[in-house]
Amino acid sequence: MNSNEALITKFYTAFANADAKTMSECYHPKIHFIDPAFGLLKEEQVSKMWEMLILKSKGNIKIEFSDIKADDSSGSAKWVATYNFSKTNRKVINRISAEFAFQDGLIIKHTDSFDVWKWSKQAFGFTGYLMGWTGFFQGKIQEQALLSLKKFQANQTGS
């Protein structure tokens, strides 16, 4: 296992152990994160997102990871998050592909990809089945995710 594969392993092991602080230590200060739920997040927003997701799960999230590959500049992994979606309390098993770029021995770019329609069918049931494939519904998911993060950050800073 090379150092970047070890870094990815450290990141997901920390996630599986609900350790947002260690996850954050794996990221470069100029981190860019992209996924279908939040869109583009930068720098401190990224660590706050993971912290929020861990806290909202109240210990009821299972993280499994596999297929970690990396060289000096880029890497990838597969991971599965199993949890109950907080808004509907419906069980979700989200299968995610992650891509990474590295700089200064840390993750500088992290891109997660997953099937939003498949996720929305699990999270929202029939509504997700009917609407989850639409750009409108996916936009609403992203809007709500970003609003949640903004509120979480405001509560963290006391402002």
Coordinates of C-alpha atoms in Angstrom, one line a residue:
M1 CA 0.0 0.0 0.0
N2 CA 1.5 3.4 -1.0
S3 CA 1.1 6.6 1.0
N4 CA -1.9 7.9 -0.9
E5 CA -3.7 4.5 -0.6
A6 CA -2.9 4.7 3.1
L7 CA -4.4 8.2 3.2
I8 CA -7.7 7.1 1.6
T9 CA -7.8 4.1 4.0
K10 CA -7.3 6.4 7.0
F11 CA -10.0 8.7 5.7
Y12 CA -12.7 6.0 5.4
T13 CA -11.6 4.2 8.6
A14 CA -12.1 7.5 10.4
F15 CA -15.5 7.9 8.7
A16 CA -16.5 4.4 9.7
N17 CA -15.5 5.3 13.3
A18 CA -17.5 8.6 13.2
D19 CA -14.2 10.6 13.5
A20 CA -14.7 13.8 11.6
K21 CA -11.5 15.4 13.0
T22 CA -9.3 12.6 11.5
M23 CA -11.2 12.8 8.2
S24 CA -10.5 16.5 8.1
E25 CA -6.8 15.9 8.7
C26 CA -6.7 14.0 5.5
Y27 CA -7.7 17.0 3.5
H28 CA -5.5 19.8 2.1
P29 CA -6.6 23.3 3.4
K30 CA -7.7 24.1 -0.2
I31 CA -9.8 21.0 -0.6
H32 CA -12.6 20.9 -3.3
F33 CA -15.4 18.4 -2.8
I34 CA -18.1 17.6 -5.4
D35 CA -21.0 15.3 -5.1
P36 CA -24.6 15.1 -6.4
A37 CA -26.2 16.0 -3.1
F38 CA -24.1 19.1 -2.2
G39 CA -22.6 20.2 -5.5
L40 CA -19.2 21.9 -5.0
L41 CA -17.9 22.6 -1.5
K42 CA -14.6 24.2 -0.7
E43 CA -12.2 24.3 2.2
E44 CA -13.8 24.3 5.7
Q45 CA -17.3 23.6 4.2
V46 CA -16.1 20.1 3.3
S47 CA -15.0 19.1 6.8
K48 CA -18.2 20.7 8.3
M49 CA -20.3 18.6 5.9
W50 CA -18.8 15.3 7.1
E51 CA -19.1 16.5 10.7
M52 CA -22.8 17.4 10.1
L53 CA -23.6 14.0 8.5
I54 CA -21.9 12.1 11.3
L55 CA -23.7 14.1 14.0
K56 CA -27.1 13.8 12.2
S57 CA -26.7 10.0 11.9
K58 CA -26.5 9.7 15.7
G59 CA -24.2 6.7 15.3
N60 CA -26.6 4.9 13.0
I61 CA -24.5 5.0 9.8
K62 CA -22.4 2.1 8.5
I63 CA -19.5 2.8 6.2
E64 CA -17.8 0.1 4.1
F65 CA -15.0 0.8 1.6
S66 CA -13.1 -1.2 -0.9
D67 CA -11.1 -1.1 -4.2
I68 CA -8.7 1.6 -3.0
K69 CA -6.2 2.5 -5.7
A70 CA -3.8 5.5 -5.9
D71 CA -0.6 6.7 -7.4
D72 CA 1.3 9.9 -6.7
S73 CA -1.4 12.3 -8.1
S74 CA -4.7 10.6 -8.1
G75 CA -6.8 7.8 -6.6
S76 CA -10.1 6.1 -6.3
A77 CA -12.3 4.0 -4.0
K78 CA -15.7 2.5 -3.7
W79 CA -17.7 3.0 -0.6
V80 CA -21.2 2.2 0.7
A81 CA -23.1 4.2 3.3
T82 CA -26.1 2.5 5.0
Y83 CA -28.2 4.8 7.1
N84 CA -31.7 6.1 7.7
F85 CA -32.4 9.3 5.8
S86 CA -33.1 11.9 8.5
K87 CA -36.1 13.6 6.8
T88 CA -38.1 10.4 6.1
N89 CA -36.4 7.9 8.4
R90 CA -36.3 5.6 5.3
K91 CA -33.3 3.2 5.0
V92 CA -30.8 4.1 2.3
I93 CA -27.9 2.0 1.0
N94 CA -25.9 4.4 -1.1
R95 CA -23.2 2.9 -3.3
I96 CA -20.6 5.6 -4.1
S97 CA -17.5 5.9 -6.4
A98 CA -14.9 8.3 -5.2
E99 CA -12.1 10.0 -7.1
F100 CA -9.2 11.8 -5.5
A101 CA -6.4 14.2 -6.4
F102 CA -3.5 14.7 -4.0
Q103 CA -1.2 17.6 -3.2
D104 CA 1.4 17.9 -0.4
G105 CA 0.5 14.4 0.9
L106 CA -3.1 15.3 1.4
I107 CA -6.4 15.1 -0.6
I108 CA -6.9 18.3 -2.6
K109 CA -9.9 17.2 -4.6
H110 CA -12.6 14.6 -3.7
T111 CA -15.4 13.7 -6.1
D112 CA -18.2 11.4 -5.1
S113 CA -20.5 10.0 -7.7
F114 CA -23.7 8.0 -7.2
D115 CA -27.1 7.3 -8.8
V116 CA -29.3 10.1 -7.5
W117 CA -32.5 8.5 -8.8
K118 CA -31.6 5.2 -7.0
W119 CA -30.8 7.2 -3.8
S120 CA -34.0 9.3 -4.0
K121 CA -36.2 6.2 -4.5
Q122 CA -34.8 4.9 -1.2
A123 CA -34.8 8.2 0.7
F124 CA -38.3 9.4 -0.5
G125 CA -40.1 6.3 -1.6
F126 CA -42.7 6.7 -4.3
T127 CA -42.1 10.5 -4.7
G128 CA -38.4 9.7 -5.3
Y129 CA -39.3 7.0 -7.8
L130 CA -41.5 9.5 -9.7
M131 CA -39.4 12.6 -9.5
G132 CA -35.9 11.6 -8.5
W133 CA -34.6 11.4 -12.0
T134 CA -35.6 15.0 -12.8
G135 CA -33.2 18.0 -12.7
F136 CA -35.8 19.9 -10.7
F137 CA -36.0 17.3 -7.9
Q138 CA -32.2 16.9 -7.9
G139 CA -31.9 20.7 -7.7
K140 CA -34.2 20.6 -4.7
I141 CA -32.1 17.9 -3.0
Q142 CA -29.0 20.0 -3.5
E143 CA -30.8 23.2 -2.2
Q144 CA -31.9 21.4 1.0
A145 CA -28.5 19.8 1.5
L146 CA -26.7 23.2 1.2
L147 CA -29.3 24.9 3.5
S148 CA -28.8 22.2 6.1
L149 CA -25.0 22.7 5.9
K150 CA -25.4 26.5 6.2
K151 CA -27.6 26.1 9.3
F152 CA -25.1 23.7 10.8
Q153 CA -22.2 26.0 10.2
A154 CA -24.1 29.0 11.7
N155 CA -24.9 26.9 14.8
Q156 CA -21.3 25.9 15.1
T157 CA -20.0 29.4 15.0
G158 CA -22.8 30.8 17.2
S159 CA -23.8 33.4 14.6

